[in-house]
XYZ file of C-alpha atoms in Angstrom:
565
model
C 2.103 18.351 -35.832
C 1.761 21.476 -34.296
C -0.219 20.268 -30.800
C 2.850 17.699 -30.437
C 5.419 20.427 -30.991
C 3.855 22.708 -28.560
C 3.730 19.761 -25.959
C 7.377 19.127 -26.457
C 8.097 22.956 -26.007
C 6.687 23.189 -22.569
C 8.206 20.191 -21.930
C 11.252 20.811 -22.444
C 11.323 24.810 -21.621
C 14.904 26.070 -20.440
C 15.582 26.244 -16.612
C 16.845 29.214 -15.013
C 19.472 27.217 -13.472
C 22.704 27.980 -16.261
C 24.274 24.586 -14.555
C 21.015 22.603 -15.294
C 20.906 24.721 -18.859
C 24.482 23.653 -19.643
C 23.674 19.894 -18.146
C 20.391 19.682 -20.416
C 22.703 21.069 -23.596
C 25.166 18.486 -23.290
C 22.886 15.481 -22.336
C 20.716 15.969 -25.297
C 23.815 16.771 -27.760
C 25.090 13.282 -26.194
C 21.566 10.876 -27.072
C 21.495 12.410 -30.801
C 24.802 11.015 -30.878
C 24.968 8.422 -29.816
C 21.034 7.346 -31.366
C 18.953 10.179 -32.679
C 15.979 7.736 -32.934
C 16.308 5.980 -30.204
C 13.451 6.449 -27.069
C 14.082 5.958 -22.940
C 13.531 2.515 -21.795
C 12.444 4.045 -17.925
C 13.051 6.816 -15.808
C 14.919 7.218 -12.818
C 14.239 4.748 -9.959
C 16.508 5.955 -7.238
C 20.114 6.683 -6.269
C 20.847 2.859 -5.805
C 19.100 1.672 -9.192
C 20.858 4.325 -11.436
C 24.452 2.634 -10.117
C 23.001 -0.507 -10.920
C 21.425 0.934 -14.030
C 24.989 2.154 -15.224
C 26.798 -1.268 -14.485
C 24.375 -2.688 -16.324
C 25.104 -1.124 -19.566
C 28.870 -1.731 -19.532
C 27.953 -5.581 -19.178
C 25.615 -5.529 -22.179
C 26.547 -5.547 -25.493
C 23.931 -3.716 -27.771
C 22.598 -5.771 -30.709
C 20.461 -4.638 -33.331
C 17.113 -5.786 -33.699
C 13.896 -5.758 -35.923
C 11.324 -5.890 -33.562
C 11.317 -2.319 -32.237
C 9.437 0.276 -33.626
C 12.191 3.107 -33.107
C 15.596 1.292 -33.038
C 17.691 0.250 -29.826
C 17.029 2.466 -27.501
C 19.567 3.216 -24.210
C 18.858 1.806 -21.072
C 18.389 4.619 -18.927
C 17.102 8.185 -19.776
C 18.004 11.556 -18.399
C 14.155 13.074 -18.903
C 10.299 12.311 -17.868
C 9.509 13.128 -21.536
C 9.737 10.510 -24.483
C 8.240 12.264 -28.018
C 5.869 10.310 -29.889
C 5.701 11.522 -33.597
C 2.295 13.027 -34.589
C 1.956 10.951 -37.633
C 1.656 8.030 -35.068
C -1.764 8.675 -34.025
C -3.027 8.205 -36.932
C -1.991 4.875 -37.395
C -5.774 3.678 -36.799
C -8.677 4.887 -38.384
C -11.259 7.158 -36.431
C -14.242 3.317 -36.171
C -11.382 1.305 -34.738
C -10.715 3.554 -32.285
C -13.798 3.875 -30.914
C -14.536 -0.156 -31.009
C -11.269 -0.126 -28.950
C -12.574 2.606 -26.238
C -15.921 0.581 -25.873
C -13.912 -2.233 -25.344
C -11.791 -1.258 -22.646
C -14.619 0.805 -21.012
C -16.235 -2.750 -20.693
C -13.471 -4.445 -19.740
C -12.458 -2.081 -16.830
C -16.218 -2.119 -15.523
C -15.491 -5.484 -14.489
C -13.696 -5.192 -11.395
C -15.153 -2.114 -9.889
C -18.136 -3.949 -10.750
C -17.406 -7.097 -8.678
C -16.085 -4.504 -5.779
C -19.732 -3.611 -5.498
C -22.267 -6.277 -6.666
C -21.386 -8.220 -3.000
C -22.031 -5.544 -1.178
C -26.189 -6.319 -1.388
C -25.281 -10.034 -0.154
C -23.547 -9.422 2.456
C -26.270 -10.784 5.026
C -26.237 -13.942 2.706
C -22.935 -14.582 2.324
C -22.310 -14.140 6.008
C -24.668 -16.843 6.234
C -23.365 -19.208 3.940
C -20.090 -19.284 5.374
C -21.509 -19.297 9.028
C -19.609 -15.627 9.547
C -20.403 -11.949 10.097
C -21.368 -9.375 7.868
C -18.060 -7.511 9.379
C -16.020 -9.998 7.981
C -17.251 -10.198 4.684
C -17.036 -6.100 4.545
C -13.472 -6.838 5.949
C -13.148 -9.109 2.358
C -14.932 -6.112 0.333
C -11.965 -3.474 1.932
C -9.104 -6.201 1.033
C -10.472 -6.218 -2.101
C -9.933 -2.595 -2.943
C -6.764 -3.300 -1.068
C -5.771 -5.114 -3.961
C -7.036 -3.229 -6.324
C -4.506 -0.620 -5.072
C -1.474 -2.615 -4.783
C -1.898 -4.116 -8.254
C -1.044 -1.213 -10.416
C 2.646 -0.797 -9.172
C 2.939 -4.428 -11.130
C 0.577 -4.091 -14.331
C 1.809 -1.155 -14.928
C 5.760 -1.826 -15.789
C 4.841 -5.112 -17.617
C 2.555 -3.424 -20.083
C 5.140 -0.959 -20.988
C 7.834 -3.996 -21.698
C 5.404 -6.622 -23.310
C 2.594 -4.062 -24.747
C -1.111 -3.421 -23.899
C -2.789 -6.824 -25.766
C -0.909 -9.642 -23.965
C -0.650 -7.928 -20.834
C -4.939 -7.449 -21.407
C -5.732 -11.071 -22.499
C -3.241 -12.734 -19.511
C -5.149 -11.056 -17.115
C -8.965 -11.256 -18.586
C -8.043 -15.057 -18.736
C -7.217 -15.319 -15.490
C -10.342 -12.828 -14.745
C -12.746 -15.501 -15.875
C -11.446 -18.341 -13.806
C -10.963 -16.681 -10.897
C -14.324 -15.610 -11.394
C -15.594 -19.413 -11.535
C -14.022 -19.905 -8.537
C -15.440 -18.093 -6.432
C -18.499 -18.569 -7.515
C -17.288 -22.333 -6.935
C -16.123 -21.795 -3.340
C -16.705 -24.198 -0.580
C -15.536 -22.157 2.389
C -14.886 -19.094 3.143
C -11.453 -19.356 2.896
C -11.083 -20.022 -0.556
C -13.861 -17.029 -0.928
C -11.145 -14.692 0.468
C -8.460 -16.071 -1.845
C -10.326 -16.074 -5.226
C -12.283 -12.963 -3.969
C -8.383 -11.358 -3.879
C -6.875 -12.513 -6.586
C -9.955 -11.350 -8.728
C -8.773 -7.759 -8.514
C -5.700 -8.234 -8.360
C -5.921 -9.037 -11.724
C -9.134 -7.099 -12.793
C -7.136 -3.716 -12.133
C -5.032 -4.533 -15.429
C -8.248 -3.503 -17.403
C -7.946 0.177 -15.859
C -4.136 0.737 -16.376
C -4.477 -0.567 -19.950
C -7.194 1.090 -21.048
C -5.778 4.626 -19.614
C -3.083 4.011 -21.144
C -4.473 2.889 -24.630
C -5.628 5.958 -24.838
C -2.548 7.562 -24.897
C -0.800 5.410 -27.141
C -4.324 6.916 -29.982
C -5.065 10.052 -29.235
C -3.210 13.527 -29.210
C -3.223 15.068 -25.910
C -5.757 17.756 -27.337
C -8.667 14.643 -27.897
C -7.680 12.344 -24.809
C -10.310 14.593 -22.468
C -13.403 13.117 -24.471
C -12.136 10.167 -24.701
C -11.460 9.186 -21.367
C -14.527 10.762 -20.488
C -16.028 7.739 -22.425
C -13.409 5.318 -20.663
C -13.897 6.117 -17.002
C -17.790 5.530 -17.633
C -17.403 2.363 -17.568
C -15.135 2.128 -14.162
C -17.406 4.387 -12.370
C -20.688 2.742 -13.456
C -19.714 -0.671 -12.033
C -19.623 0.507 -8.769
C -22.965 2.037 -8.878
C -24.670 -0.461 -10.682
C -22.780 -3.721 -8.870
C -25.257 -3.290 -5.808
C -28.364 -2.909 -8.018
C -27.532 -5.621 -9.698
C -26.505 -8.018 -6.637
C -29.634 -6.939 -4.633
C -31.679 -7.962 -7.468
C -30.012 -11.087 -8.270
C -30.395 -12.464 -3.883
C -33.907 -11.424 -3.730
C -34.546 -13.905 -6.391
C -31.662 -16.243 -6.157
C -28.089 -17.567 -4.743
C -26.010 -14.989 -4.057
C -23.364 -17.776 -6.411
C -25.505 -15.843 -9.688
C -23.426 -12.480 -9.042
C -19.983 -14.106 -9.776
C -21.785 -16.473 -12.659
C -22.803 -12.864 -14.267
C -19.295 -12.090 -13.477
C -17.955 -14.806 -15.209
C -19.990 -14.379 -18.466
C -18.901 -10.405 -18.798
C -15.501 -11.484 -18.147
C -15.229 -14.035 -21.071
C -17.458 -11.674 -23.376
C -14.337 -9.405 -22.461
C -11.902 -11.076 -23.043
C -12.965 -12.479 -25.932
C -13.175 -8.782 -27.472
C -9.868 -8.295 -26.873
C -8.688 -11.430 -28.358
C -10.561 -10.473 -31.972
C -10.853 -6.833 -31.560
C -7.981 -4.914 -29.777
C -4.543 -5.010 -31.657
C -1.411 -3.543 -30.137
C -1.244 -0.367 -29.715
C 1.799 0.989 -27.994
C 4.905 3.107 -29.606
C 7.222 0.780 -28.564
C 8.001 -1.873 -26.219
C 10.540 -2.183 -24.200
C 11.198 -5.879 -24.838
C 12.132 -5.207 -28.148
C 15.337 -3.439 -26.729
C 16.371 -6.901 -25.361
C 16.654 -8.703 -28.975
C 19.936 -10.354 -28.842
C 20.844 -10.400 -25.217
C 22.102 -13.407 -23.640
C 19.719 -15.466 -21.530
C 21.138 -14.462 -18.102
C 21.790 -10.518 -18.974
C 18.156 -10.423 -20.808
C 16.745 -11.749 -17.091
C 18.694 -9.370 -15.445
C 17.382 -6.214 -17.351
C 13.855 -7.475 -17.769
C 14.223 -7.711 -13.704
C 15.246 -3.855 -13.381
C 12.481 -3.138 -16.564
C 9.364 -4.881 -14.245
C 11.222 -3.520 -10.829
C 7.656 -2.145 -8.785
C 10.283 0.419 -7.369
C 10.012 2.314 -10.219
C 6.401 3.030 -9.500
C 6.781 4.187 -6.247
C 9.864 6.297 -7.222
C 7.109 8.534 -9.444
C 6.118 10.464 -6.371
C 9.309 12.098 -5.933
C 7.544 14.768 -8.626
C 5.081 16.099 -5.908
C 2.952 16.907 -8.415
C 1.917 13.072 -9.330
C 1.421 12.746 -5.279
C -0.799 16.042 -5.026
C -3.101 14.645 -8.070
C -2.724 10.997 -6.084
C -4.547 12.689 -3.261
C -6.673 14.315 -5.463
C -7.638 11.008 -6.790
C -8.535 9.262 -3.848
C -10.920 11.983 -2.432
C -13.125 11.111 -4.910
C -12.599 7.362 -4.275
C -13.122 7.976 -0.766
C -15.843 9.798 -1.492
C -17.329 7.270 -4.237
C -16.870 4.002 -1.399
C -17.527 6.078 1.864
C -21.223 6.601 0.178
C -21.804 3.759 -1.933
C -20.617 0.853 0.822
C -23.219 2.034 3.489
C -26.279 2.441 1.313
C -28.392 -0.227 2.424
C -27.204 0.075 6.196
C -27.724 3.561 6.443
C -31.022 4.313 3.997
C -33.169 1.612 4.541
C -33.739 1.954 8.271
C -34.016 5.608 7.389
C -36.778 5.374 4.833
C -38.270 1.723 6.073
C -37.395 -0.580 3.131
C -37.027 -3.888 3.639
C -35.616 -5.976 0.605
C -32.063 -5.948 -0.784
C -33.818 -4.040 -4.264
C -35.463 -1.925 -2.577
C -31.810 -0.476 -1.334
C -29.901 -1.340 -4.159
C -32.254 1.507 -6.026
C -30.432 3.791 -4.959
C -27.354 2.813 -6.344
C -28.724 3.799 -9.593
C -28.985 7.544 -8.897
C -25.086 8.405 -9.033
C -24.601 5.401 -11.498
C -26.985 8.055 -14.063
C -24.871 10.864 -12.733
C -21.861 8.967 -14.236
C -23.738 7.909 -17.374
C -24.856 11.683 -17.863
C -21.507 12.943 -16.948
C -19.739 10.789 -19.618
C -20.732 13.011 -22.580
C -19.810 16.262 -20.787
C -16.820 16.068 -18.537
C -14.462 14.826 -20.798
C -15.076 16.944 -23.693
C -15.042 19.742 -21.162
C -11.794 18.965 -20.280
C -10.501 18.853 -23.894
C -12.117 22.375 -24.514
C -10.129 24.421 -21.487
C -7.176 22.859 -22.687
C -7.545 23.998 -26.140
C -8.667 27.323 -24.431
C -5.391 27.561 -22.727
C -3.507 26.367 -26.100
C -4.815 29.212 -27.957
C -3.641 31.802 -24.765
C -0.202 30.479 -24.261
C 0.477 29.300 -27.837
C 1.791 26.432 -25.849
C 0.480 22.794 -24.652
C 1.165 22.857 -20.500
C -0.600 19.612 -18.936
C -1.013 21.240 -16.033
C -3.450 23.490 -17.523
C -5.815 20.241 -17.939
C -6.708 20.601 -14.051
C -8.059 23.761 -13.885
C -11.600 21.923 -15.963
C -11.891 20.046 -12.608
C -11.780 22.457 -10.026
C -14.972 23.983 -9.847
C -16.627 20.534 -9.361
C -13.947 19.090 -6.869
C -13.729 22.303 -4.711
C -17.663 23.067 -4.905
C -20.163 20.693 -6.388
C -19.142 17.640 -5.287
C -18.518 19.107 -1.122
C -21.955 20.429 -1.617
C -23.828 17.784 -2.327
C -22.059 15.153 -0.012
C -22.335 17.708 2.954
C -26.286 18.202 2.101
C -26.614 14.587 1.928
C -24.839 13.424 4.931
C -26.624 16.281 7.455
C -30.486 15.621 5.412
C -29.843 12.044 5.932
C -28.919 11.995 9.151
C -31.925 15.237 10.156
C -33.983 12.978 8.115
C -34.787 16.124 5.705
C -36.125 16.454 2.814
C -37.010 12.713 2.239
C -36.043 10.492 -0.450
C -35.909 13.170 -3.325
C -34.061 14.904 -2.371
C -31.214 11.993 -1.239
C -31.717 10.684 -4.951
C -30.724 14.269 -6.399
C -27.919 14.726 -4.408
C -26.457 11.831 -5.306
C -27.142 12.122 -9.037
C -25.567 15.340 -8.758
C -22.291 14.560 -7.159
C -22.156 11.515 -9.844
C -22.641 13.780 -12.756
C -19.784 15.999 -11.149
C -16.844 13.467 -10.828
C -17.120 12.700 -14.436
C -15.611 16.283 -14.901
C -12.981 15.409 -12.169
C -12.044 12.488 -13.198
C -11.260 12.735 -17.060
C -9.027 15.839 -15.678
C -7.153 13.914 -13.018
C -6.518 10.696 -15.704
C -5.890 12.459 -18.469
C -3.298 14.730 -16.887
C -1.192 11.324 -15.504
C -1.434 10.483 -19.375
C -0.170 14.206 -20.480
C 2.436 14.720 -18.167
C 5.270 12.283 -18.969
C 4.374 11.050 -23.071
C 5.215 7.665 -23.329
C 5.028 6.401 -20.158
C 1.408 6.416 -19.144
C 0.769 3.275 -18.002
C 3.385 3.755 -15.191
C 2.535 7.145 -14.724
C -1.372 6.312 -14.147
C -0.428 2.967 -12.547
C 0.906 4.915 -9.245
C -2.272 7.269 -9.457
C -4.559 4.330 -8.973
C -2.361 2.593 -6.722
C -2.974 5.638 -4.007
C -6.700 6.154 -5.053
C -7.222 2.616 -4.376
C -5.368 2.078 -0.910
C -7.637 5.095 0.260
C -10.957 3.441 -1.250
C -9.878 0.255 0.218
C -9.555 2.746 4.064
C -13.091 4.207 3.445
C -14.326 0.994 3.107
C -12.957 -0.542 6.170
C -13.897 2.670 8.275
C -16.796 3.694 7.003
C -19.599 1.130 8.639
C -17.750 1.278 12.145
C -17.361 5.437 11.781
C -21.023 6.272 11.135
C -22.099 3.654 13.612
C -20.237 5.856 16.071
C -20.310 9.583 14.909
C -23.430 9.719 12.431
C -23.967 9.702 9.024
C -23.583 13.581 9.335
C -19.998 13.796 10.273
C -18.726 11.635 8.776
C -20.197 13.569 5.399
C -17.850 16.501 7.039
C -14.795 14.266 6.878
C -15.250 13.174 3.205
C -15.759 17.169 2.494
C -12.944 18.347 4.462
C -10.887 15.343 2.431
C -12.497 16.822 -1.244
C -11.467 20.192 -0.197
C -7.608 19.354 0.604
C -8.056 16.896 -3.085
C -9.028 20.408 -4.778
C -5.908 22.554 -2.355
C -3.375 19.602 -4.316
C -4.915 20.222 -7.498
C -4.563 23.751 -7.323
C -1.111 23.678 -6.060
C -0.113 20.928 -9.027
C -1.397 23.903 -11.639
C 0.659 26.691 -10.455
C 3.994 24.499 -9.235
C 3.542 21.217 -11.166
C 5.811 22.516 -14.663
C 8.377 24.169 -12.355
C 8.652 21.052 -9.760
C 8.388 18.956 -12.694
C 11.859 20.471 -14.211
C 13.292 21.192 -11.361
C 13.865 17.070 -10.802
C 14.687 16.395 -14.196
C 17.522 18.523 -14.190
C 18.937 17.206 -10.655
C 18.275 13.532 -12.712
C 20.138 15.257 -15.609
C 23.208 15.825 -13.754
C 23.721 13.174 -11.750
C 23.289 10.997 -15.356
C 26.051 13.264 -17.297
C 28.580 12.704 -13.643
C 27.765 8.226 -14.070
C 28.273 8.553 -17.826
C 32.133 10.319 -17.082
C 32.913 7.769 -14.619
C 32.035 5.552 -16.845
C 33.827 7.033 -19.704
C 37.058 6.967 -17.231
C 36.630 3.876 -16.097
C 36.785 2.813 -19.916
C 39.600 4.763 -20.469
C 41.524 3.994 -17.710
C 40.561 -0.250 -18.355
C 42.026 0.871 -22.374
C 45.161 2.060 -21.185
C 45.783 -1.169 -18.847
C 45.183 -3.353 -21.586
C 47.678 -1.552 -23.974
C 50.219 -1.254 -20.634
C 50.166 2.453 -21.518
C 50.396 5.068 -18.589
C 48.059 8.247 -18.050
C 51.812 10.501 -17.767
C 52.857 12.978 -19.995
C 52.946 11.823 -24.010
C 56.540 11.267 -25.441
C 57.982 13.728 -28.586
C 55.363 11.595 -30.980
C 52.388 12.865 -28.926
C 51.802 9.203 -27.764
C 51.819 8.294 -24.305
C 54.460 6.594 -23.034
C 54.462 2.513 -21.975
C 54.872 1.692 -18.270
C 57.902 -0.187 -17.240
C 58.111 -3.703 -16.674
């Protein structure tokens, strides 16, 4: 009880603006009213959905229904913040959560996984389809591509149907998709399967993020999502391992067979293990609406707008950025591997390269038991200093490893590689090292999307891996052609320069992220309380047409007199 109170504190600390003060006062006074257990159904998605918000509600009648957790629950909030009762993470005992963390973390290694395992076939799948190897890299960057754009649709539809059918729709559709690609004839159904394979794999990240803040407090989700991102960040480092092994024995068709068996163990485990999980979903407003109005709502509910319209906090585009250094970063190393190591240090088979891969996939496996409970502990350090919960304070945990650690070793590794110093050793430890060090990065990043507006994490995180992805799906596109022309070396300086304006947007999210953060939710405030008296007017004014009463001056009686006829 006390951690939640705290969070809703700085959440909701008074602005020095008296207007916005007096705004906040009123709006708040106004939702007890009218529902003092009723939660937002989504935020603010732009000048020209609030009007259509607003018309909306006069056209729907409310009915009561039994399916929601909290009650009915208005249409259209006036603040980021929805407040989930303590008592509500403890819903599910300490083993169940765990078995669902495990199960997620498996479940989102799948497509980060498949964005990699290809990568050691290229040659051979090239070959197959009677191609390049540039066009099947051009598949591996559309497949990020998708990766990115995804989010902006999971992300709404888990927070109106819930976290289990939005997780077994899509590991369903994982599995066959998988089959058919590993089924292909051509390589145009390669591309299309290839595609639509992440674009529903991605589900597995937003869910699982946001799992974990439907079951822990925000004091325990550093550990685990430490735990969590393990599993998104060793499929990428493991994929090519994997793959290389699997063509220097067999068809490169084995990868996506592998594929296809994880897949179905996956989504099997969420069919018998994962319940629901969220605080409420938003479809359970919509109990008793008409056919036509219920479309209509569930339409503005999945809008993708409301995704994008997120980055209007600059914070949650600053931590974006943040985000996709260390994507860049991840894909602008991993992709070239075998192009750019093996001439270097004269190996000739696919596993010979692919070993490699396995030295930042340990530095994620190491990092999983430190970085997240790291990130847990300088929050609670900053708890105990303020007395209150800030989730900006969450970022600081990353910025020694974002700003330092991880520039280090990628410049070192770029300029030894490309000086051809310090041999093979030294390669290997860099790249453990920068592994181990995003796993502190990470867990910070995530968990503050989760943090920062309470109860709406899936969208929240959903537009965080949206931008991550788009710029892993740009280092993989660039990054072949780029060190072909300027070295290995430089192009090391670019990812740096990149990690060192991620750690200048984390810095500047800590120190203006709280202030920015109220600043638009008061401006949202107000323009809510000037619809809601337009609307009250309008009703007013539609009340006195119907009763053929005028808005003059009331008679002796105090009752306003009828217009003449």
């Amino acid at each position: 009880m006390p951690e939640r109170s705290m969070t809703a504190k700085s959440s909701q600390e008074p602005l020095r603006d008296e207007k916005a003060e007096e705004a906040a006062r009123k709006s708040i006074s106004n939702s007890s009213h009218d529902n003092r257990s009723s939660y937002d159904m989504h935020s603010f998605s732009g000048d020209d959905d609030d009007s259509e918000h607003v018309e909306q509600e006069e056209s729907l009648d409310r009915c009561p229904t039994r399916c929601s957790a909290v009650g009915d629950a208005p249409i259209q909030p006036i603040s980021s913040i929805i407040e989930i009762p303590d008592e509500f993470y403890d819903s599910l005992p300490k083993h169940r959560k765990i078995i669902i963390i495990i199960l997620m973390s498996f479940s989102a290694f799948l497509s980060p996984f498949s964005s990699t395992t290809v990568l050691a076939a290229t040659p051979e799948v090239a070959a197959e389809y009677h191609t390049t190897g540039s066009i099947v890299n051009l598949v591996n960057a559309l497949y990020l591509l998708f990766m990115g754009l995804s989010p902006i649709f999971w992300g709404p539809l888990s927070q109106v149907y819930g976290r289990r059918p939005t997780s077994l729709t899509t590991g369903a559709g994982f599995v066959l998709t998988s089959i058919a690609t590993a089924l292909a004839p051509n390589l145009g159904a390669f591309f299309f399967f290839r595609l639509l394979t992440a674009f529903l794999g991605t589900s597995f990240l937003l869910n699982g993020s946001a799992v974990i803040s439907d079951i822990y407090r925000s004091t325990e989700r550093g550990k685990a999502t430490g735990f969590f991102l393990s599993g998104t960040l060793i499929g990428p480092a493991f994929g090519p391992f994997f793959g290389g092994l699997i063509v220097t024995y067999t068809s490169w068709r084995v990868i996506f067979w592998l594929q296809t068996g994880l897949a179905t163990f996956a989504a099997a485990g969420v069919y018998f293990l994962m319940p629901e999980t969220i605080f409420h979903k938003k479809i359970d407003d919509l109990e008793g609406y008409s056919g036509r109005e219920k479309g209509r709502a569930l339409l503005s509910l999945l809008n993708p707008w409301k995704i994008i319209k997120l980055f209007e906090y600059p914070s949650f585009l600053l931590t974006g950025l943040a985000s996709s250094s260390l994507v860049w970063n991840m894909y602008s190393i991993l992709t070239p591997i075998r192009y750019v190591l093996n001439p270097r240090y004269h190996l000739t088979s696919p596993l010979e390269g692919g070993l490699f891969y396995l030295a930042p996939g340990f530095g994620y496996i190491a990092g999983t038991f430190v970085g997240g409970r790291y990130a847990d502990y300088i929050v609670k350090l900053y708890l105990r200093r303020r007395g209150v919960l800030i989730p900006e304070d969450r970022l600081y945990s990353g910025l020694p490893f974002l700003g330092i650690v991880i520039p280090g070793c990628v410049i070192i590794y770029g300029w030894c590689v490309e000086k051809n110093v310090g041999g093979i050793p030294l390669t290997v430890i860099v790249l453990f090292l920068q592994g181990f060090a995003q796993l502190f990065c990470f867990p910070s990043l995530n968990t503050y999307c989760l943090d920062v507006m309470s109860g709406r994490g899936a969208e929240v995180i959903a537009g965080n891996y949206a931008v991550r992805y788009l710029f892993g799906c740009l280092a993989t596109a660039v990054v072949l052609p780029a060190i072909e022309t300027i070295g290995v070396g430089w192009f090391s300086t670019i990812s740096t320069v990149f990690l060192l304006g991620g750690t200048l947007c984390t810095y500047l999210s800590i120190i203006y992220g709280k202030q920015w953060r109220d600043t638009i939710d008061a401006k949202h405030k107000i323009k809510k309380l000037g619809e809601l008296e337009k609307k009250n007017k309008k009703k007013d004014k539609n009340h006195r047409d119907l009763h053929g009463l005028t808005p003059g001056a009331p008679n002796q009686n105090g009752i306003a007199k009828r217009s003449e006829v």
